[in-house]
């Protein structure tokens, strides 16, 4: 890292001012004195950046107020902002809709960032404040697009073009703004020069807030950068806080802001990729949105532009000139060219730009701000930074003269870009919400004007309380709990509290937004690793297109959906809160997903090493792009819990984390499978088809949330993760994670885990609007003698809940739990009995009639596949499970968060088939194609008897398969040992837990090779999940069910008398043909699928 950073400071030689702001009488040393070292020099400015000054304002002449004969006069204060705007029905200000170009204002929301403000409880004291402040209002940056727009307009009018109507002012208008430096908003003359009122007022405000922390016997160090606007902003603030003789109270450390110099207050300069196309996602997204919200404005203004070709870019530049000209000249004629709704669109365009360029949707967002975060943490833990860390300058940060640790007040000054990145680097996932290019999402949190107006400030308070402060205190009487003194951290952005619990679950859902300092520091331990500074800023990785940035929509087997979006460093999982049910999962969690490559390098032979000895393998870590066979690494970096007013905390935090990891793996193992062939070592020269195959695994890293002392051990005992290191280890207390650093999950094992192990709900609070039942009953209700349509439909509208489909409390389904705990129970110990002289285990009872016992969303078909037990009811059974409503597997490009119109209606959820199951079988069994195989044709009584016989079987049960609730086939799942097939297998050919099934597809619309492979693999999947002791699934199709499809080129078609190809489908799914069996009624092929060969169900 570069250490040659120049410090420019003005060292006052006089005594510090006291708290009543009395000016010191001693003389201050001249800044140009030769006795002042260069790194303390403040004047003349060095590396000040562009300092072009625009024209002076002349508002008394140019202000058109009052606006119209009926408008009342409103004096400017000092800017003219009382401009009538079309569509503004609430007397709101468009100057609070200008993103980072808005003049300073506190957060206007009544609830701020989600919590109310509370006074300090009696006895608690603020002991330290660290402030990060943005500079004041400025001119545009050099080379911005509005300068080009100004030149184009001037060339057009010089060529004789005439603008009309609202644009007629352009006929005499010219671009007269300066560049980079502070504008004269609120400037006033004094002996000290021009003092911007906003920064001076902020200093005054902070003096009233925190003046009591200043120790009059000390001189604090404040920090800024060499850019002119940064230096002056700091000076004006300090003048407001200490008075005009602030130089007696503070030393201003001015860090060089220039390429090639480390500077945590301008972290983007040493982050190369932040200035390259890989970080252009925010700009690209903003352009897409501009072309949407400015369509009408562009057409409206184009009609007033004469021969000038007015474009969307011109409209956007005109909007941008409004805030710049207003803060520079006091008034801009560009402001009322646009409606209030178009100004709302302007705000969102800036939100998109910041989210994709500097925050969680940017690959470099956290990296830009991580250097400053590390400095804050170092101050909190009272140590300097002595090793190279991100953008931090070690020359400065390793010296307590330039990086003091004993101050109660720390004042730092930075840019909007840097502050936005700092919020991301802290991991404040409250602002990680995915912002689509189609318009603002509901309950948007990342609003730049609320976070980064000119003069924005982040105040970090450290509070010492004599006892723990109650999380839900309402008055001073109930403020404290019993316990020892406790320190807290309190984040305040633009004078409103930021609730740390919304981003860090460990902080708890406190009504005051505080977090215990020790907990906060623990949470921040992984912030540097999460930022991936070196790779994010200097790595080579792919640019994320808008399509790639669009979220994935993932469907869980219980009907719950969640959105996966690209954020900095990884992926954000957001549970979709829908009108049909509430989220099973917490509002969201973020994972870090990386890929790791190995490079083998050989060292040359020398006297001590043989020629064949190899150097250690070098590992290259890069961002995840697509699954690799064994080199992907994953950990959960942060969790956002739901509001404590809606849900109680999880009974078991470990179970909650396991649930999130399981859902993450559900998404991961739905991705395109990697090439299974190994390419390393001697196999690299073998043709691919002949290379050995590996097992698809993902590695679980002991980072982030997984750093918990015993967390990985618990996840391993649940069967979710595994390790090949099966030793106890010598670490006595497990603090060092011995044996837990090489954990993994394989595709093969994941798909054998029952979802009921991990899916559960959070308990709603007593007054929560979310009920405790569920919209998807998996079993039918009690018989109803009424024959009305409403009784037959058995509506479940009163059961809307958190998303785990389940039945009424009297007949719970596979995911239902009144205790809100996982519903998986292991199989019982084996007990044996005899049936027809065959000794076999006593079988557990199958699911009851009508119960849906398996469901899974099939991305390739966009539908839910489900299996339920057949029913003898004479009424058509209602479908009790999720349906897709033809939702796509992945959202289209630029999609936003799902709304209720995208989701299934209650009518479709309670799908009503038109006939009872007996009538279905009657229809299917009388199909000549099916009758030839099953031999169960005849009148309805035949199928009713057939179904009753199946219901009374002790070793099998009848099943109806459904696509989105619509029946398509009949199946029988049986235990082989008691079945007739068992009589033809003996000894080692027959095991106690072997399973088999018979199949029938009755609906023509659901036939086809791909669908067959899907439901075949799903039946096998169920057999593995139903009992882990089942090691084989056996099927005995008739031998002539071989795939035989003769093809005649001259006829250009496949002949219509082709035979059934069921055995061919079985081969494709994973069955192998073991041998033939001669039953009395058929010659069958014994097809076997062994659990060891299982990889995954068809997707």
PDB file of C-alpha atoms in Angstrom, residues 827-1083:
ATOM      1  CA  UNK A 827     -38.749 -44.081  11.507  1.00  0.00           C
ATOM      2  CA  UNK A 828     -39.369 -46.330  14.510  1.00  0.00           C
ATOM      3  CA  UNK A 829     -37.105 -49.230  15.471  1.00  0.00           C
ATOM      4  CA  UNK A 830     -37.976 -52.321  13.421  1.00  0.00           C
ATOM      5  CA  UNK A 831     -40.503 -54.824  14.728  1.00  0.00           C
ATOM      6  CA  UNK A 832     -41.343 -57.942  12.753  1.00  0.00           C
ATOM      7  CA  UNK A 833     -44.407 -59.930  11.893  1.00  0.00           C
ATOM      8  CA  UNK A 834     -45.500 -62.549   9.334  1.00  0.00           C
ATOM      9  CA  UNK A 835     -47.778 -62.190   6.338  1.00  0.00           C
ATOM     10  CA  UNK A 836     -48.434 -65.271   4.224  1.00  0.00           C
ATOM     11  CA  UNK A 837     -45.479 -66.959   5.928  1.00  0.00           C
ATOM     12  CA  UNK A 838     -43.212 -64.065   4.957  1.00  0.00           C
ATOM     13  CA  UNK A 839     -41.354 -62.401   7.824  1.00  0.00           C
ATOM     14  CA  UNK A 840     -41.166 -58.653   7.340  1.00  0.00           C
ATOM     15  CA  UNK A 841     -41.017 -55.438   9.383  1.00  0.00           C
ATOM     16  CA  UNK A 842     -44.233 -54.003  10.731  1.00  0.00           C
ATOM     17  CA  UNK A 843     -44.933 -51.136   8.355  1.00  0.00           C
ATOM     18  CA  UNK A 844     -45.831 -47.602   9.394  1.00  0.00           C
ATOM     19  CA  UNK A 845     -49.303 -46.551   8.332  1.00  0.00           C
ATOM     20  CA  UNK A 846     -49.365 -44.677   5.016  1.00  0.00           C
ATOM     21  CA  UNK A 847     -50.822 -41.153   4.732  1.00  0.00           C
ATOM     22  CA  UNK A 848     -54.596 -40.978   5.081  1.00  0.00           C
ATOM     23  CA  UNK A 849     -57.088 -40.689   2.228  1.00  0.00           C
ATOM     24  CA  UNK A 850     -56.770 -37.465   0.261  1.00  0.00           C
ATOM     25  CA  UNK A 851     -53.553 -36.342   1.957  1.00  0.00           C
ATOM     26  CA  UNK A 852     -50.923 -34.708  -0.233  1.00  0.00           C
ATOM     27  CA  UNK A 853     -47.632 -36.271   0.900  1.00  0.00           C
ATOM     28  CA  UNK A 854     -45.193 -35.068  -1.784  1.00  0.00           C
ATOM     29  CA  UNK A 855     -44.997 -31.868  -3.758  1.00  0.00           C
ATOM     30  CA  UNK A 856     -42.223 -30.167  -5.696  1.00  0.00           C
ATOM     31  CA  UNK A 857     -42.048 -27.337  -8.182  1.00  0.00           C
ATOM     32  CA  UNK A 858     -40.645 -28.385 -11.568  1.00  0.00           C
ATOM     33  CA  UNK A 859     -38.788 -25.398 -13.079  1.00  0.00           C
ATOM     34  CA  UNK A 860     -38.572 -26.887 -16.558  1.00  0.00           C
ATOM     35  CA  UNK A 861     -42.362 -27.201 -16.738  1.00  0.00           C
ATOM     36  CA  UNK A 862     -43.401 -24.251 -14.558  1.00  0.00           C
ATOM     37  CA  UNK A 863     -45.794 -26.447 -12.566  1.00  0.00           C
ATOM     38  CA  UNK A 864     -46.047 -28.183  -9.220  1.00  0.00           C
ATOM     39  CA  UNK A 865     -46.005 -31.974  -9.244  1.00  0.00           C
ATOM     40  CA  UNK A 866     -47.775 -33.554  -6.283  1.00  0.00           C
ATOM     41  CA  UNK A 867     -48.825 -36.980  -5.076  1.00  0.00           C
ATOM     42  CA  UNK A 868     -51.787 -37.581  -2.794  1.00  0.00           C
ATOM     43  CA  UNK A 869     -53.446 -40.687  -1.456  1.00  0.00           C
ATOM     44  CA  UNK A 870     -56.526 -41.681  -3.447  1.00  0.00           C
ATOM     45  CA  UNK A 871     -59.915 -41.122  -1.850  1.00  0.00           C
ATOM     46  CA  UNK A 872     -63.087 -43.236  -1.684  1.00  0.00           C
ATOM     47  CA  UNK A 873     -65.200 -40.140  -1.180  1.00  0.00           C
ATOM     48  CA  UNK A 874     -68.029 -39.813  -3.706  1.00  0.00           C
ATOM     49  CA  UNK A 875     -67.218 -36.116  -3.911  1.00  0.00           C
ATOM     50  CA  UNK A 876     -64.459 -34.668  -6.052  1.00  0.00           C
ATOM     51  CA  UNK A 877     -61.589 -34.066  -3.610  1.00  0.00           C
ATOM     52  CA  UNK A 878     -60.176 -30.554  -3.401  1.00  0.00           C
ATOM     53  CA  UNK A 879     -56.539 -30.087  -4.257  1.00  0.00           C
ATOM     54  CA  UNK A 880     -54.719 -29.287  -1.022  1.00  0.00           C
ATOM     55  CA  UNK A 881     -51.341 -28.010  -2.076  1.00  0.00           C
ATOM     56  CA  UNK A 882     -49.580 -25.227  -3.957  1.00  0.00           C
ATOM     57  CA  UNK A 883     -50.113 -24.531  -7.630  1.00  0.00           C
ATOM     58  CA  UNK A 884     -47.949 -22.471  -9.933  1.00  0.00           C
ATOM     59  CA  UNK A 885     -50.578 -20.468 -11.803  1.00  0.00           C
ATOM     60  CA  UNK A 886     -48.099 -20.832 -14.684  1.00  0.00           C
ATOM     61  CA  UNK A 887     -45.429 -18.807 -12.901  1.00  0.00           C
ATOM     62  CA  UNK A 888     -42.097 -18.944 -14.719  1.00  0.00           C
ATOM     63  CA  UNK A 889     -39.148 -20.614 -13.080  1.00  0.00           C
ATOM     64  CA  UNK A 890     -37.196 -17.357 -13.306  1.00  0.00           C
ATOM     65  CA  UNK A 891     -38.477 -13.812 -13.403  1.00  0.00           C
ATOM     66  CA  UNK A 892     -38.094 -12.009 -16.723  1.00  0.00           C
ATOM     67  CA  UNK A 893     -35.382  -9.378 -17.054  1.00  0.00           C
ATOM     68  CA  UNK A 894     -35.955  -6.191 -15.056  1.00  0.00           C
ATOM     69  CA  UNK A 895     -38.718  -7.799 -12.985  1.00  0.00           C
ATOM     70  CA  UNK A 896     -39.479  -6.453  -9.562  1.00  0.00           C
ATOM     71  CA  UNK A 897     -40.591  -8.081  -6.359  1.00  0.00           C
ATOM     72  CA  UNK A 898     -43.680 -10.187  -6.849  1.00  0.00           C
ATOM     73  CA  UNK A 899     -47.070  -8.685  -6.254  1.00  0.00           C
ATOM     74  CA  UNK A 900     -50.366 -10.349  -5.505  1.00  0.00           C
ATOM     75  CA  UNK A 901     -51.412 -10.335  -9.138  1.00  0.00           C
ATOM     76  CA  UNK A 902     -48.462 -12.607  -9.961  1.00  0.00           C
ATOM     77  CA  UNK A 903     -49.515 -15.274  -7.491  1.00  0.00           C
ATOM     78  CA  UNK A 904     -52.214 -17.959  -7.408  1.00  0.00           C
ATOM     79  CA  UNK A 905     -55.685 -16.898  -6.409  1.00  0.00           C
ATOM     80  CA  UNK A 906     -57.532 -18.728  -3.654  1.00  0.00           C
ATOM     81  CA  UNK A 907     -59.714 -20.289  -6.331  1.00  0.00           C
ATOM     82  CA  UNK A 908     -56.722 -21.854  -8.023  1.00  0.00           C
ATOM     83  CA  UNK A 909     -55.187 -22.889  -4.723  1.00  0.00           C
ATOM     84  CA  UNK A 910     -58.321 -24.858  -3.863  1.00  0.00           C
ATOM     85  CA  UNK A 911     -58.369 -26.586  -7.222  1.00  0.00           C
ATOM     86  CA  UNK A 912     -61.530 -28.589  -7.702  1.00  0.00           C
ATOM     87  CA  UNK A 913     -61.366 -31.650  -9.909  1.00  0.00           C
ATOM     88  CA  UNK A 914     -64.608 -32.424 -11.608  1.00  0.00           C
ATOM     89  CA  UNK A 915     -64.989 -36.104 -10.712  1.00  0.00           C
ATOM     90  CA  UNK A 916     -64.298 -38.307  -7.719  1.00  0.00           C
ATOM     91  CA  UNK A 917     -61.313 -40.675  -7.779  1.00  0.00           C
ATOM     92  CA  UNK A 918     -63.424 -43.733  -8.554  1.00  0.00           C
ATOM     93  CA  UNK A 919     -64.855 -41.980 -11.617  1.00  0.00           C
ATOM     94  CA  UNK A 920     -61.350 -40.972 -12.656  1.00  0.00           C
ATOM     95  CA  UNK A 921     -60.230 -44.598 -12.516  1.00  0.00           C
ATOM     96  CA  UNK A 922     -63.357 -45.643 -14.383  1.00  0.00           C
ATOM     97  CA  UNK A 923     -62.432 -43.282 -17.202  1.00  0.00           C
ATOM     98  CA  UNK A 924     -58.789 -44.305 -17.266  1.00  0.00           C
ATOM     99  CA  UNK A 925     -59.189 -48.059 -16.858  1.00  0.00           C
ATOM    100  CA  UNK A 926     -61.591 -48.180 -19.773  1.00  0.00           C
ATOM    101  CA  UNK A 927     -59.062 -46.592 -22.098  1.00  0.00           C
ATOM    102  CA  UNK A 928     -57.955 -49.465 -24.392  1.00  0.00           C
ATOM    103  CA  UNK A 929     -54.304 -48.439 -23.979  1.00  0.00           C
ATOM    104  CA  UNK A 930     -54.523 -48.770 -20.193  1.00  0.00           C
ATOM    105  CA  UNK A 931     -56.910 -51.692 -20.104  1.00  0.00           C
ATOM    106  CA  UNK A 932     -54.421 -53.786 -22.061  1.00  0.00           C
ATOM    107  CA  UNK A 933     -51.879 -53.334 -19.266  1.00  0.00           C
ATOM    108  CA  UNK A 934     -54.037 -53.283 -16.146  1.00  0.00           C
ATOM    109  CA  UNK A 935     -57.040 -55.412 -17.059  1.00  0.00           C
ATOM    110  CA  UNK A 936     -59.370 -53.453 -14.782  1.00  0.00           C
ATOM    111  CA  UNK A 937     -61.915 -52.158 -17.288  1.00  0.00           C
ATOM    112  CA  UNK A 938     -65.634 -52.431 -16.679  1.00  0.00           C
ATOM    113  CA  UNK A 939     -68.461 -50.522 -15.026  1.00  0.00           C
ATOM    114  CA  UNK A 940     -67.878 -48.028 -12.231  1.00  0.00           C
ATOM    115  CA  UNK A 941     -68.444 -50.700  -9.597  1.00  0.00           C
ATOM    116  CA  UNK A 942     -65.333 -52.477 -10.878  1.00  0.00           C
ATOM    117  CA  UNK A 943     -63.108 -49.497 -10.213  1.00  0.00           C
ATOM    118  CA  UNK A 944     -64.752 -48.817  -6.848  1.00  0.00           C
ATOM    119  CA  UNK A 945     -63.994 -52.395  -5.812  1.00  0.00           C
ATOM    120  CA  UNK A 946     -60.483 -52.072  -7.235  1.00  0.00           C
ATOM    121  CA  UNK A 947     -59.893 -48.907  -5.189  1.00  0.00           C
ATOM    122  CA  UNK A 948     -61.257 -50.425  -1.967  1.00  0.00           C
ATOM    123  CA  UNK A 949     -58.985 -53.441  -2.398  1.00  0.00           C
ATOM    124  CA  UNK A 950     -56.025 -51.110  -2.781  1.00  0.00           C
ATOM    125  CA  UNK A 951     -57.068 -49.174   0.325  1.00  0.00           C
ATOM    126  CA  UNK A 952     -57.149 -52.357   2.389  1.00  0.00           C
ATOM    127  CA  UNK A 953     -53.701 -53.539   1.367  1.00  0.00           C
ATOM    128  CA  UNK A 954     -51.236 -53.653   4.273  1.00  0.00           C
ATOM    129  CA  UNK A 955     -48.163 -53.350   2.105  1.00  0.00           C
ATOM    130  CA  UNK A 956     -49.199 -50.762  -0.503  1.00  0.00           C
ATOM    131  CA  UNK A 957     -51.370 -47.701  -0.946  1.00  0.00           C
ATOM    132  CA  UNK A 958     -53.032 -46.037  -3.976  1.00  0.00           C
ATOM    133  CA  UNK A 959     -51.787 -42.662  -5.173  1.00  0.00           C
ATOM    134  CA  UNK A 960     -53.126 -39.968  -7.492  1.00  0.00           C
ATOM    135  CA  UNK A 961     -50.520 -37.829  -9.266  1.00  0.00           C
ATOM    136  CA  UNK A 962     -51.354 -34.207 -10.068  1.00  0.00           C
ATOM    137  CA  UNK A 963     -49.893 -31.366 -12.116  1.00  0.00           C
ATOM    138  CA  UNK A 964     -50.877 -28.099 -10.444  1.00  0.00           C
ATOM    139  CA  UNK A 965     -53.659 -29.968  -8.725  1.00  0.00           C
ATOM    140  CA  UNK A 966     -55.063 -31.604 -11.862  1.00  0.00           C
ATOM    141  CA  UNK A 967     -54.972 -35.437 -11.706  1.00  0.00           C
ATOM    142  CA  UNK A 968     -52.969 -37.124 -14.439  1.00  0.00           C
ATOM    143  CA  UNK A 969     -52.216 -40.658 -13.244  1.00  0.00           C
ATOM    144  CA  UNK A 970     -52.648 -43.497 -10.786  1.00  0.00           C
ATOM    145  CA  UNK A 971     -49.821 -45.206  -8.887  1.00  0.00           C
ATOM    146  CA  UNK A 972     -49.392 -47.885  -6.265  1.00  0.00           C
ATOM    147  CA  UNK A 973     -46.396 -47.709  -3.938  1.00  0.00           C
ATOM    148  CA  UNK A 974     -45.626 -51.003  -2.209  1.00  0.00           C
ATOM    149  CA  UNK A 975     -43.170 -52.854   0.019  1.00  0.00           C
ATOM    150  CA  UNK A 976     -41.532 -55.506  -2.137  1.00  0.00           C
ATOM    151  CA  UNK A 977     -41.103 -58.186   0.533  1.00  0.00           C
ATOM    152  CA  UNK A 978     -44.850 -58.676   1.054  1.00  0.00           C
ATOM    153  CA  UNK A 979     -45.725 -58.130  -2.607  1.00  0.00           C
ATOM    154  CA  UNK A 980     -46.000 -60.879  -5.136  1.00  0.00           C
ATOM    155  CA  UNK A 981     -42.693 -59.684  -6.563  1.00  0.00           C
ATOM    156  CA  UNK A 982     -41.068 -60.733  -3.279  1.00  0.00           C
ATOM    157  CA  UNK A 983     -41.932 -64.367  -3.904  1.00  0.00           C
ATOM    158  CA  UNK A 984     -39.692 -64.345  -6.966  1.00  0.00           C
ATOM    159  CA  UNK A 985     -36.773 -62.827  -5.103  1.00  0.00           C
ATOM    160  CA  UNK A 986     -34.914 -64.754  -2.419  1.00  0.00           C
ATOM    161  CA  UNK A 987     -31.884 -64.412  -0.156  1.00  0.00           C
ATOM    162  CA  UNK A 988     -29.648 -61.496  -0.987  1.00  0.00           C
ATOM    163  CA  UNK A 989     -31.989 -60.471  -3.790  1.00  0.00           C
ATOM    164  CA  UNK A 990     -34.567 -59.246  -1.260  1.00  0.00           C
ATOM    165  CA  UNK A 991     -34.146 -56.738   1.565  1.00  0.00           C
ATOM    166  CA  UNK A 992     -36.562 -55.673   4.283  1.00  0.00           C
ATOM    167  CA  UNK A 993     -36.975 -52.097   3.059  1.00  0.00           C
ATOM    168  CA  UNK A 994     -37.063 -52.556  -0.717  1.00  0.00           C
ATOM    169  CA  UNK A 995     -39.788 -50.441  -2.304  1.00  0.00           C
ATOM    170  CA  UNK A 996     -41.599 -50.655  -5.640  1.00  0.00           C
ATOM    171  CA  UNK A 997     -44.401 -48.988  -7.553  1.00  0.00           C
ATOM    172  CA  UNK A 998     -46.896 -49.539 -10.369  1.00  0.00           C
ATOM    173  CA  UNK A 999     -47.775 -46.688 -12.753  1.00  0.00           C
ATOM    174  CA  UNK A1000     -50.603 -45.494 -14.978  1.00  0.00           C
ATOM    175  CA  UNK A1001     -50.877 -42.199 -16.884  1.00  0.00           C
ATOM    176  CA  UNK A1002     -54.486 -41.525 -17.727  1.00  0.00           C
ATOM    177  CA  UNK A1003     -54.560 -37.995 -19.139  1.00  0.00           C
ATOM    178  CA  UNK A1004     -53.282 -37.591 -22.672  1.00  0.00           C
ATOM    179  CA  UNK A1005     -52.251 -33.949 -22.147  1.00  0.00           C
ATOM    180  CA  UNK A1006     -49.741 -35.008 -19.488  1.00  0.00           C
ATOM    181  CA  UNK A1007     -47.981 -37.677 -21.497  1.00  0.00           C
ATOM    182  CA  UNK A1008     -44.542 -37.116 -22.989  1.00  0.00           C
ATOM    183  CA  UNK A1009     -40.993 -38.212 -22.313  1.00  0.00           C
ATOM    184  CA  UNK A1010     -39.941 -35.298 -20.133  1.00  0.00           C
ATOM    185  CA  UNK A1011     -42.974 -35.476 -17.868  1.00  0.00           C
ATOM    186  CA  UNK A1012     -42.481 -39.221 -17.469  1.00  0.00           C
ATOM    187  CA  UNK A1013     -38.884 -38.735 -16.364  1.00  0.00           C
ATOM    188  CA  UNK A1014     -39.991 -36.087 -13.877  1.00  0.00           C
ATOM    189  CA  UNK A1015     -42.688 -38.085 -12.129  1.00  0.00           C
ATOM    190  CA  UNK A1016     -40.654 -41.312 -12.277  1.00  0.00           C
ATOM    191  CA  UNK A1017     -37.738 -39.664 -10.507  1.00  0.00           C
ATOM    192  CA  UNK A1018     -40.170 -38.062  -8.041  1.00  0.00           C
ATOM    193  CA  UNK A1019     -41.581 -41.463  -7.074  1.00  0.00           C
ATOM    194  CA  UNK A1020     -38.071 -42.732  -6.448  1.00  0.00           C
ATOM    195  CA  UNK A1021     -37.325 -39.532  -4.523  1.00  0.00           C
ATOM    196  CA  UNK A1022     -40.299 -40.150  -2.259  1.00  0.00           C
ATOM    197  CA  UNK A1023     -39.148 -43.691  -1.546  1.00  0.00           C
ATOM    198  CA  UNK A1024     -35.758 -42.410  -0.386  1.00  0.00           C
ATOM    199  CA  UNK A1025     -37.341 -39.732   1.778  1.00  0.00           C
ATOM    200  CA  UNK A1026     -40.003 -41.978   3.312  1.00  0.00           C
ATOM    201  CA  UNK A1027     -37.482 -44.294   4.972  1.00  0.00           C
ATOM    202  CA  UNK A1028     -33.676 -43.896   4.974  1.00  0.00           C
ATOM    203  CA  UNK A1029     -33.376 -47.674   5.319  1.00  0.00           C
ATOM    204  CA  UNK A1030     -34.713 -48.165   1.806  1.00  0.00           C
ATOM    205  CA  UNK A1031     -31.695 -48.883  -0.383  1.00  0.00           C
ATOM    206  CA  UNK A1032     -33.428 -50.076  -3.552  1.00  0.00           C
ATOM    207  CA  UNK A1033     -36.494 -49.292  -5.623  1.00  0.00           C
ATOM    208  CA  UNK A1034     -37.693 -52.122  -7.877  1.00  0.00           C
ATOM    209  CA  UNK A1035     -40.066 -51.966 -10.840  1.00  0.00           C
ATOM    210  CA  UNK A1036     -41.248 -54.933 -12.925  1.00  0.00           C
ATOM    211  CA  UNK A1037     -42.694 -53.635 -16.226  1.00  0.00           C
ATOM    212  CA  UNK A1038     -43.885 -56.066 -18.850  1.00  0.00           C
ATOM    213  CA  UNK A1039     -41.053 -57.061 -21.153  1.00  0.00           C
ATOM    214  CA  UNK A1040     -42.713 -55.685 -24.276  1.00  0.00           C
ATOM    215  CA  UNK A1041     -42.660 -52.225 -22.721  1.00  0.00           C
ATOM    216  CA  UNK A1042     -39.242 -51.832 -24.314  1.00  0.00           C
ATOM    217  CA  UNK A1043     -38.667 -48.686 -26.316  1.00  0.00           C
ATOM    218  CA  UNK A1044     -38.880 -49.704 -29.950  1.00  0.00           C
ATOM    219  CA  UNK A1045     -39.365 -46.826 -32.360  1.00  0.00           C
ATOM    220  CA  UNK A1046     -38.724 -47.789 -35.984  1.00  0.00           C
ATOM    221  CA  UNK A1047     -37.978 -44.837 -38.225  1.00  0.00           C
ATOM    222  CA  UNK A1048     -38.545 -44.660 -41.950  1.00  0.00           C
ATOM    223  CA  UNK A1049     -36.738 -41.756 -43.630  1.00  0.00           C
ATOM    224  CA  UNK A1050     -38.791 -41.992 -46.776  1.00  0.00           C
ATOM    225  CA  UNK A1051     -41.975 -41.454 -44.818  1.00  0.00           C
ATOM    226  CA  UNK A1052     -40.377 -38.594 -42.833  1.00  0.00           C
ATOM    227  CA  UNK A1053     -42.130 -39.706 -39.719  1.00  0.00           C
ATOM    228  CA  UNK A1054     -42.249 -42.203 -36.882  1.00  0.00           C
ATOM    229  CA  UNK A1055     -44.733 -45.031 -37.446  1.00  0.00           C
ATOM    230  CA  UNK A1056     -47.856 -44.872 -35.343  1.00  0.00           C
ATOM    231  CA  UNK A1057     -47.800 -48.497 -34.166  1.00  0.00           C
ATOM    232  CA  UNK A1058     -44.748 -48.045 -31.995  1.00  0.00           C
ATOM    233  CA  UNK A1059     -44.684 -50.001 -28.752  1.00  0.00           C
ATOM    234  CA  UNK A1060     -44.666 -48.481 -25.293  1.00  0.00           C
ATOM    235  CA  UNK A1061     -41.243 -47.239 -24.247  1.00  0.00           C
ATOM    236  CA  UNK A1062     -41.502 -47.352 -20.485  1.00  0.00           C
ATOM    237  CA  UNK A1063     -38.361 -49.445 -19.951  1.00  0.00           C
ATOM    238  CA  UNK A1064     -36.398 -46.876 -21.943  1.00  0.00           C
ATOM    239  CA  UNK A1065     -37.677 -44.133 -19.660  1.00  0.00           C
ATOM    240  CA  UNK A1066     -36.635 -46.158 -16.621  1.00  0.00           C
ATOM    241  CA  UNK A1067     -33.108 -46.443 -18.006  1.00  0.00           C
ATOM    242  CA  UNK A1068     -32.905 -42.681 -18.483  1.00  0.00           C
ATOM    243  CA  UNK A1069     -34.007 -42.000 -14.919  1.00  0.00           C
ATOM    244  CA  UNK A1070     -31.363 -44.319 -13.451  1.00  0.00           C
ATOM    245  CA  UNK A1071     -32.831 -47.829 -13.291  1.00  0.00           C
ATOM    246  CA  UNK A1072     -30.810 -50.722 -14.637  1.00  0.00           C
ATOM    247  CA  UNK A1073     -32.165 -53.993 -15.962  1.00  0.00           C
ATOM    248  CA  UNK A1074     -31.192 -56.761 -13.555  1.00  0.00           C
ATOM    249  CA  UNK A1075     -32.914 -59.798 -15.045  1.00  0.00           C
ATOM    250  CA  UNK A1076     -36.244 -61.160 -16.280  1.00  0.00           C
ATOM    251  CA  UNK A1077     -39.017 -62.645 -14.139  1.00  0.00           C
ATOM    252  CA  UNK A1078     -41.782 -64.927 -15.408  1.00  0.00           C
ATOM    253  CA  UNK A1079     -45.013 -64.049 -13.619  1.00  0.00           C
ATOM    254  CA  UNK A1080     -48.100 -66.156 -14.398  1.00  0.00           C
ATOM    255  CA  UNK A1081     -49.626 -63.196 -16.194  1.00  0.00           C
ATOM    256  CA  UNK A1082     -46.585 -61.515 -17.786  1.00  0.00           C
ATOM    257  CA  UNK A1083     -42.921 -61.757 -18.600  1.00  0.00           C
TER     258      UNK A1083
END
